Each structure stands twice: as structure tokens, then as C-alpha cells.
Backbone as a ProteinNet text record, in pm:
[ID]
protein_1_A
[PRIMARY]
MADDNKKDEQELSEDEKLAAEWESAMEESGDADEDSREDEWAAAMAEAGETADEGGGGKDTGKDNVRTAPMEEFPEGSNFSQGGGPAPDLDVILDIPVTISMEVGNTQIPIRNLLQLNQGSVIELDRLAGEPLDVLVNGTLIAHGEVVMVNEKFGIRLTDVISPGERIKRLQK
[TERTIARY]
10200.9	10210.5	10084.4	10034.3	9912	9794.3	9796	9688.9	9689.8	9810.7	9822.4	9763.4	9789.2	9735.5	9583.3	9526.9	9381	9320.4	9388.9	9338.5	9342.1	9453.6	9464.7	9353.9	9325.1	9219.6	9083.4	9060.1	8932.7	8918.2	9028.7	9023.7	9003.1	9071.5	9057.8	8914.9	8860.7	8724.1	8625.5	8650.1	8563.8	8575	8698.2	8718	8648.5	8659.4	8593.2	8441.8	8390	8246.1	8201.8	8279.5	8246.9	8253	8356.4	8369.8	8252.4	8209.9	8097.1	7968.8	7949.9	7831.9	7831	7946.3	7955.5	7929.9	7986.8	7969.8	7823.1	7754.2	7612.7	7530	7563.7	7491.2	7513.6	7636.1	7666.4	7594.9	7590.8	7522	7373.4	7314.1	7171.3	7142.3	7223.1	7198.3	7232	7333.1	7370.9	7264.9	7204.1	7100.2	6979.6	6944.2	6828.1	6854.9	6974.3	7008.8	7012.2	7066.5	7077.5	6938.7	6848.4	6712.4	6641.8	6657.7	6591.1	6651	6782.5	6845	6793.5	6780.4	6728.6	6586.1	6505.7	6368	6365.7	6454.1	6460.2	6500.8	6600.4	6644.3	6532.5	6462.5	6353.8	6245.1	6212.5	6111.2	6158.1	6284.1	6337.5	6339	6376.7	6379.6	6238.1	6142.3	6003.5	5953	5986.7	5944.7	6007.7	6134.4	6201.9	6139	6098	6032.2	5899.1	5824.6	5695.9	5714.6	5814.6	5836.2	5885.5	5959.4	6005.9	5887.8	5792.6	5674.2	5590.4	5592.7	5513.8	5583.6	5704.4	5775.2	5862.2	5888.8	5969	6115.6	6161.4	6303.8	6319.3	6413.3	6437.2	6548.1	6561.2	6671.9	6635	6718.4	6696.5	6830.1	6841.6	6969.2	6978.8	6873.5	6876.3	6962.4	7031.8	7120.2	7048	6919.6	6843.8	6821.1	6817	6786.9	6909.5	7027.5	7149.9	7157	7175.5	7187.6	7320.9	7383	7508	7476.3	7556.1	7536.9	7602.2	7537.4	7597.3	7721.8	7824.6	7948.1	7934.8	7978	7972.2	8093.8	8069.2	8178	8227.9	8359.2	8419	8489.6	8485.7	8558.6	8708.3	8780.9	8923.3	9004.4	8963.3	9038.9	9011.3	8940.9	8905.6	9030	9025.2	9137.1	9114.9	9195.4	9183.5	9317.3	9310	9432.2	9473.3	9579.9	9630.5	9529.8	9443.8	9346.6	9232	9220.6	9115	8994.5	8988.2	8877.3	8914.4	8823.7	8855.1	8962.8	9036	9142.1	9081.7	9150.2	9093.3	9086.5	8982.6	8966.3	9033.5	9148.2	9225.2	9157.4	9064.5	8996	8920.8	8879.9	8804.5	8889.6	9019.8	9104.6	9188.6	9180.6	9270.7	9252.9	9137	9113.7	9130.1	9176.6	9197.5	9325.9	9319.9	9441	9535.5	9665.4	9768.7	9867.6	9943.4	10042	10178.8	10240.5	10376.1	10469.8	10578.4	10678.5	10816.6	10905.5	11042.9	11131.8	11213.1	11298.4	11441.8	11493.6	11631.9	11726.6	11690.8	11773.3	11713.6	11777.7	11731.4	11848.6	11826.2	11927.7	11858.5	11931.5	11878.8	11962	11892.5	11962.2	11894.5	11970.1	11908.2	11812.8	11715.8	11618.1	11688.6	11796.7	11873	11916.3	11970.2	12013.9	11894.5	11785.4	11665.2	11613.4	11615.5	11566.6	11658.7	11784.6	11879.5	11877.4	11801	11796.6	11729.9	11780.8	11718.9	11745.2	11699.4	11716.2	11864.7	11900.1	12038.5	12111.6	12050.3	12114.3	12124.4	12228.4	12249.6	12243	12163.3	12150.4	12213.5	12308.2	12375.9	12288.6	12266.4	12183.5	12271.2	12209.5	12282.6	12311.6	12276.8	12299.9	12409.4	12478.6	12579.3	12512.5	12573	12520.9	12524	12416.8	12409.2	12350.8	12333.5	12271.7	12123.8	12063.7	11921.7	11831.6	11716.9	11615.6	11529.5	11464.9	11366.8	11229.5	11152.9	11015.2	10925.2	10844.9	10758.9	10612.1	10532.2	10387.5	10325	10255.5	10197.6	10301	10425.8	10532.5	10603.1	10568.1	10629	10719.3	10844.6	10941.2	10899.5	10886.4	10851.1	10950.8	11037.8	11130.7	11242.7	11344.6	11452.5	11452.9	11500.5	11503.1	11599.4	11610.3	11698.6	11618.6	11661.5	11591	11615.7	11508.9	11518.3	11434.8	11457.9	11377.3	11286.1	11156.8	11058.7	10978.3	10997.7	10927.1	10938.7	11057.2	11089.9	11028.5	10991.9	10942.2	11029	11042.4	11116.8	11035.6	11105	11044	11140	11103.8	11192.9	11188.5	11305.7	11317.6	11343.7	11253.3	11266.5	11379.5	11469.4	11583.5	11571.5	11500.2	11485.9	11347.6	11261.9	11124.1	11101.7	11037.1	11006.9	10891.4	10877.7	10775.5	10635.5	10534.6	10397.2	10346.9	10379.3	10335.8	10396.6	10525.6	10592.9	10537.8	10504.4	10444.9	10313.6	10229.4	10100.2	10120.7	10215.5	10242.6	10286.6	10374.6	10424.6	10315	10226	10119.5	10010.4	9996.1	9894.1	9933.5	10059.7	10107	10060.2
2878.6	2969.3	2963.1	2842.9	2825.2	2888.6	2881.8	2943.7	3095.1	3154.2	3299.1	3341	3263.6	3296.3	3289	3189	3176.7	3294.7	3337.6	3452.7	3578.9	3597	3714.2	3714.1	3594.3	3584.6	3615.5	3565.5	3592	3740.5	3801.6	3945.4	4025.3	3983.9	4053.1	4040.8	3921.9	3905.2	3982.1	3988	4067.4	4215.8	4261.2	4400.7	4429.5	4334.5	4353.1	4358.4	4273.5	4273.8	4407.5	4454.6	4582.5	4696.2	4693.7	4797.1	4792.3	4671.1	4656.9	4709.7	4681.7	4733.6	4885.8	4944.8	5091.5	5148.3	5084.9	5134.2	5132.3	5021.8	5014.2	5116	5136	5235.4	5375.2	5404.5	5536.8	5557.3	5452.6	5464.4	5490.4	5418.1	5436.6	5577.8	5628	5763.4	5866.4	5841.5	5935.3	5944.5	5829	5829	5909.1	5896.4	5969.9	6119.3	6159.1	6301.4	6350.6	6267.7	6306.9	6323	6229.4	6237.8	6363.3	6393.9	6512.6	6639	6638.9	6755.7	6772.7	6659.8	6667.4	6720.7	6678	6726.6	6876.7	6921.5	7064.5	7145.1	7094.4	7164.6	7167.4	7057	7052	7153	7161.5	7257.1	7400.2	7426.2	7561.1	7597.2	7501.6	7528.1	7550	7473.1	7490.2	7627.5	7667.7	7799.7	7909.4	7892.8	7992	7996.8	7881.4	7876.4	7948.7	7936.1	8004.3	8154.4	8203.8	8348.4	8398.5	8314.9	8356.7	8369.1	8275.6	8281.5	8404.2	8448.5	8564.1	8695.1	8688	8810	8862.1	8781.8	8825.4	8795.3	8770.3	8741.5	8599	8530.7	8391.8	8380.6	8260.4	8231.2	8273.7	8358.2	8403.2	8395.7	8304.8	8287.6	8370.6	8437.8	8517.7	8641.7	8677.4	8793.3	8921	8910.1	9026.2	9124.9	9078.9	9164.8	9234.5	9211.9	9271.9	9417.2	9507.1	9649.3	9699.9	9791.3	9849.3	9970.6	9987.8	10102.4	10224.9	10340.9	10461.6	10500.9	10546.8	10591.7	10739.1	10771.5	10909.8	10984.7	11100.5	11182.7	11276	11281.2	11368	11483.8	11602.6	11715.1	11684.9	11745.8	11716.3	11763.1	11861.4	11913.8	11841.7	11728.3	11656.9	11607.5	11610.1	11565.7	11419.4	11329.1	11186.9	11132.4	11033.7	10967.5	10864	10790.2	10690.4	10578.9	10551.1	10443.5	10477.1	10599.1	10636.8	10695.9	10691.8	10748.6	10886.6	10952.4	11084	11074.1	11183.8	11186.6	11161.4	11083.9	11051	11173.3	11177.2	11284.5	11239.6	11299.9	11257.7	11292.9	11387.8	11425	11306	11212.7	11096.7	11007.4	10999.5	10905.7	10969.5	11099.6	11168.2	11127.1	11078.2	11040.6	10891.1	10814.7	10671.1	10650.6	10575.9	10553.2	10454.7	10480.3	10391.9	10358.5	10252.8	10211.4	10263.4	10340.6	10390.7	10311.9	10262.4	10191.7	10243.9	10241.5	10285	10161.9	10139.9	10022.3	10062.4	10013.5	10041.8	9961.8	9842.7	9755.5	9617.6	9527.1	9388.8	9296.6	9170.4	9068.6	8935.2	8838.4	8703.2	8612.1	8529.3	8433.4	8298	8191.2	8058.3	8036.6	7951.2	7921.9	7869.3	7793.6	7741.8	7857.6	7963.8	8079.9	8154.5	8160.5	8227.1	8159	8027.5	7953	7966.1	8004	8017.5	8156.7	8251	8387.1	8388.6	8472.4	8491.7	8634.7	8670.1	8806.1	8839.9	8954	8998.5	8964.1	8883.7	8848.8	8972.7	8980.3	9092.4	9038.8	9105.7	9067.5	9178.2	9142.3	9240.1	9269	9397.6	9439.3	9480	9500.6	9536.3	9685.6	9764.5	9909.2	9947.6	10054.4	10108.6	10203	10221	10316.2	10455.3	10531.3	10666.7	10672.5	10560.6	10559.1	10592	10659.5	10695	10571.1	10586.3	10481.3	10489.2	10379.7	10380.1	10405.4	10494.6	10520.3	10453.5	10358.8	10280.4	10308.6	10325.6	10339.7	10219	10138.3	10012.7	9929.6	9930.7	9850.2	9914.8	10037.8	10106	10217.7	10219.7	10321	10458.1	10556.6	10692.3	10796.9	10761.4	10861.4	10793.4	10874.9	10834.8	10934.8	10893.3	10984.1	10937.2	11019	10985.7	10987.8	10907.2	10894.4	11017.6	11069.8	11182.6	11149.6	11221.8	11207.9	11329.4	11307.1	11413.6	11383.4	11465.3	11445.3	11300.6	11250.4	11116	11005.2	11036.5	10936.2	10941.5	10827.5	10824.5	10890.4	10955.3	11014.5	10998.1	11051.4	11046	11179.6	11230.1	11353.9	11311.3	11349.3	11310.2	11388.3	11318.2	11382.8	11379.7	11284	11271	11213.7	11291.5	11249.3	11250.2	11146.3	11145.7	11241.7	11284.6	11383.4	11325.4	11411.8	11362.6	11280.6	11322.8	11247.4	11108.2	11099.4	10969.7	10882.5	10944.5	10870	10805.5	10882.1	10829.9	10715	10730.6	10623.2	10496.7	10509.9	10392.6	10327.8	10408.7	10353.4	10286.6	10325.2	10265.3	10125.9	10091	9959.6	9849
11018.2	10906.6	10820.9	10801.1	10723.7	10795.8	10931.1	11009	10992.2	10985.1	10966.5	10832.7	10727.9	10596	10596.7	10665.4	10673.5	10747.5	10856.2	10932.2	10846.6	10771.2	10684.4	10579.9	10522.4	10422	10482.3	10606.6	10672.6	10703.1	10754.8	10784.8	10657.9	10551.2	10424.5	10373.5	10382.3	10333.7	10421.3	10552.5	10640.1	10606.3	10579.5	10539.6	10408	10315.1	10185.9	10202.8	10289.7	10315.8	10373.8	10471.1	10533.7	10432.2	10347	10244.2	10147.6	10110.9	10018.9	10081.8	10211.4	10280.8	10280.9	10312	10313.4	10174.6	10074.1	9937.9	9896.9	9928	9890.9	9969	10096.3	10175.9	10120.6	10080.9	10025.6	9892.7	9810.6	9682.6	9702.3	9796.9	9823.5	9870.6	9963.8	10014.1	9908.6	9826.3	9720.8	9613.6	9579.2	9477.1	9521.9	9648.6	9700.2	9694	9734.5	9729.5	9585.9	9496.2	9357.1	9295.4	9325.4	9272.6	9322.6	9451.1	9504.3	9443.6	9420.1	9356.7	9214.6	9142.3	9006.1	9005.5	9101.5	9111.8	9138.6	9228.4	9259.5	9136.8	9062.8	8941.9	8837.3	8822	8724.4	8760.3	8889.5	8932.9	8908.5	8936.6	8916.2	8768.1	8682.6	8538.9	8485.3	8536.9	8493.9	8534.1	8655.6	8703.3	8618.8	8584	8500.9	8362.6	8311.3	8181	8183	8293.2	8306.3	8306.4	8378.5	8382.5	8248.6	8174.4	8042.7	7947.6	7959.4	7874.9	7905.9	8030.5	8071.1	8036.8	7980.6	7944.1	8055.1	8156	8269.5	8253.1	8134.2	8115	8071.7	8132.1	8098.4	7997.5	7944.3	7854.6	7713.5	7652.9	7517.4	7446.6	7351	7284.1	7157.4	7118.2	6997.7	7014	6904.8	6911.7	6870.6	6835.7	6792.5	6905.8	7029.4	7143.1	7200.6	7141.7	7194.3	7149.8	7247.8	7217.3	7270.5	7202.2	7250.1	7335.4	7439	7528	7465.4	7477.5	7421.3	7500.4	7431.2	7495.1	7530.5	7650.6	7695.1	7641.2	7584.3	7531.9	7641.7	7659.7	7760.1	7691.5	7754.1	7697.3	7696.4	7601.5	7588	7707.1	7780.1	7893.8	8024.7	8020.5	8143.8	8215.5	8350.6	8433	8471	8416.2	8445.3	8491.1	8578	8623.7	8520.2	8548.6	8455.2	8432.4	8528.9	8517.4	8424.3	8376.9	8285.9	8355.6	8487.6	8562.6	8613	8682.4	8737.1	8844.7	8864.3	8965.3	9103.3	9189.3	9320.7	9411.4	9495.1	9591.9	9721	9755.4	9871.9	10002.9	10003.3	10127.4	10187.7	10104.5	10150.6	10240.7	10215.2	10289	10398.3	10417	10510	10655.2	10695.9	10835.5	10861.8	10763.2	10782.5	10862.4	10974.7	11054.5	10985.3	10998.6	10945.2	11056.2	11039.2	11138.2	11097.4	11187	11163.5	11253	11195.6	11275.4	11239.3	11338.4	11319.2	11328.8	11228.2	11225.2	11254.6	11366.7	11406.3	11318.5	11286.1	11204	11203.9	11133.3	11134.2	11109.6	11127.6	11104.9	11086.9	11038.4	11026.2	11114.4	11193.7	11278.7	11264.4	11282.4	11276.4	11393.5	11373.9	11479.2	11603.7	11585.4	11699.9	11790.5	11730.3	11809.6	11868.7	11795	11844.4	11970.2	11970.8	12086.7	12207.7	12185	12295.3	12357.4	12299.8	12353.3	12490	12578.4	12709.4	12753.2	12870.4	12920.2	12925.3	12868.9	12867.5	12738.8	12651.6	12524.3	12436.5	12356.5	12264.7	12122.4	12039.9	11899.3	11816	11731.9	11646.8	11525.3	11497.5	11384.8	11267.6	11153.2	11032.3	11020.2	11118.4	11115.6	11213.4	11181.8	11272.8	11371.7	11487.3	11586.6	11525.2	11543.1	11489.3	11349.4	11283.3	11151.3	11164.9	11065.2	11075.5	11074.8	11140	11144	11018.3	10984.5	10876.2	10935.8	10873.8	10915.7	10812.3	10860.1	10771.6	10802	10699.3	10713.9	10646.1	10725.8	10676.8	10601.3	10649.9	10591.7	10474.5	10436.9	10323.4	10373.4	10328.4	10370.2	10318.1	10410.6	10367.6	10415.8	10514.5	10567.6	10645	10678	10768.7	10883	10999.4	11113.5	11220.2	11326.1	11438	11567.5	11664.2	11791.4	11876.8	11940.9	12034.2	12157.7	12266.5	12388.3	12398	12417.5	12431.4	12557.3	12662.9	12790	12839.3	12843.4	12890.5	12805.5	12682.7	12589.1	12464.5	12397.9	12273	12162.9	12073.9	11956.3	11840.5	11727.4	11611.9	11540.2	11508	11429.9	11286.2	11197.5	11057.9	10993.3	10927.3	10862.4	10710.8	10656.9	10512.4	10484.4	10417.5	10390.9	10240.5	10189.6	10047	10019.7	9896.2	9860.9	9880.4	9904	9922.6	9803.6	9683.8	9565.8	9562.3	9593.3	9596.3	9709.3	9824.7	9936.3	9894.2	9825.8	9781.8	9684	9590.3	9494.8	9566.5	9666.1	9738.9	9822.2	9880.3	9964.4	9881.4	9753.6	9667.6	9622.3	9629.5	9582.2	9669.1
[MASK]
+++++++++++++++++++++++++++++++++++++++++++++++++++++++++++++++++++++++++++++++++++++++++++++++++++++++++++++++++++++++++++++++++++++++++++++++++++++++++++++++++++++++++++++

């Protein structure tokens, strides 16, 4: 038992020695980096001081040089949006592609059940058969519809569509 304590003390002292060596090495390398950084900053500040003396700007703490920008006057009949700027030009965004998805339904199941799914498994959804699908654009609901077949491909016939203005508001969020 006494031998174990001596070994622990020796290992501890060896660990302490190693830690001290690393600490001193890190301090030495850190000091060199710090000194070089200080030199770089001093050179940069000196250079900035030279350009300030030459009239090229620099640090000026005086408030005498502060000027206010003139405010532009707008006619009272100007068309502005709620943000205070001009109304957006929708022609700019009309060719941007968006993702449309149709949601038949959804449900929540525990991961245990998810891992047990295999070919032929049936998942019960929260919608009844014949209920309209949700049409989502970039995850935002814009319409409801029903499934149709068009030339042997699935399609959707829109049954309820929100107004264009409301669509834009929802897509801006």
C-alpha cells in the first residue's frame, strides 16, 4: 500500500513537471506572438497617424466637423409601402423558382414505430379520405385542392386559393 502511494506521488510529480514544461513553452511562444502583434499594431497606428497629419482622415474626436445630411422632401401623394420605402416592383421576382408541395396529411409516431416500418406498412394520417390536400409554396399554405390524373400522371385541381395579395403577404414572412 505504501508502494502504491509512492508511485502515485511520483506519477503526480511527473505529471506536474510535464504540465509545467508545457506551460512555460506556451508562455514563451505566446509572448513572442504577442510582441509581434504589438509591433504590428504600433506600425499600423503610426501609419494611420501619418495619413491623418497629411489630411487623409484619421482619428478626429472633435464635434466641430459633424454635419447633418439634408432630408429629402417627398410629395404628399407619393406611393410608399408600410416600411417607408417605395412600393416593391413585383416584376423583379416573377421568374424566381419556388418549391410547390402537396400535403396529403401528416401524423406523429414514436421513433420505435418508425424503425419498425417496412415495405407494405400502413401509416394512418390525420386526414379523411376525400379531404382536400394542402398546397404549400416554400412551406407556406396558399391553396387546397384534390388529386386528379392527367395523362397517367398525378396532378392537383385547386379548389380553394387565397388571394394574390394574401399570398404575397404570407410568402414575405
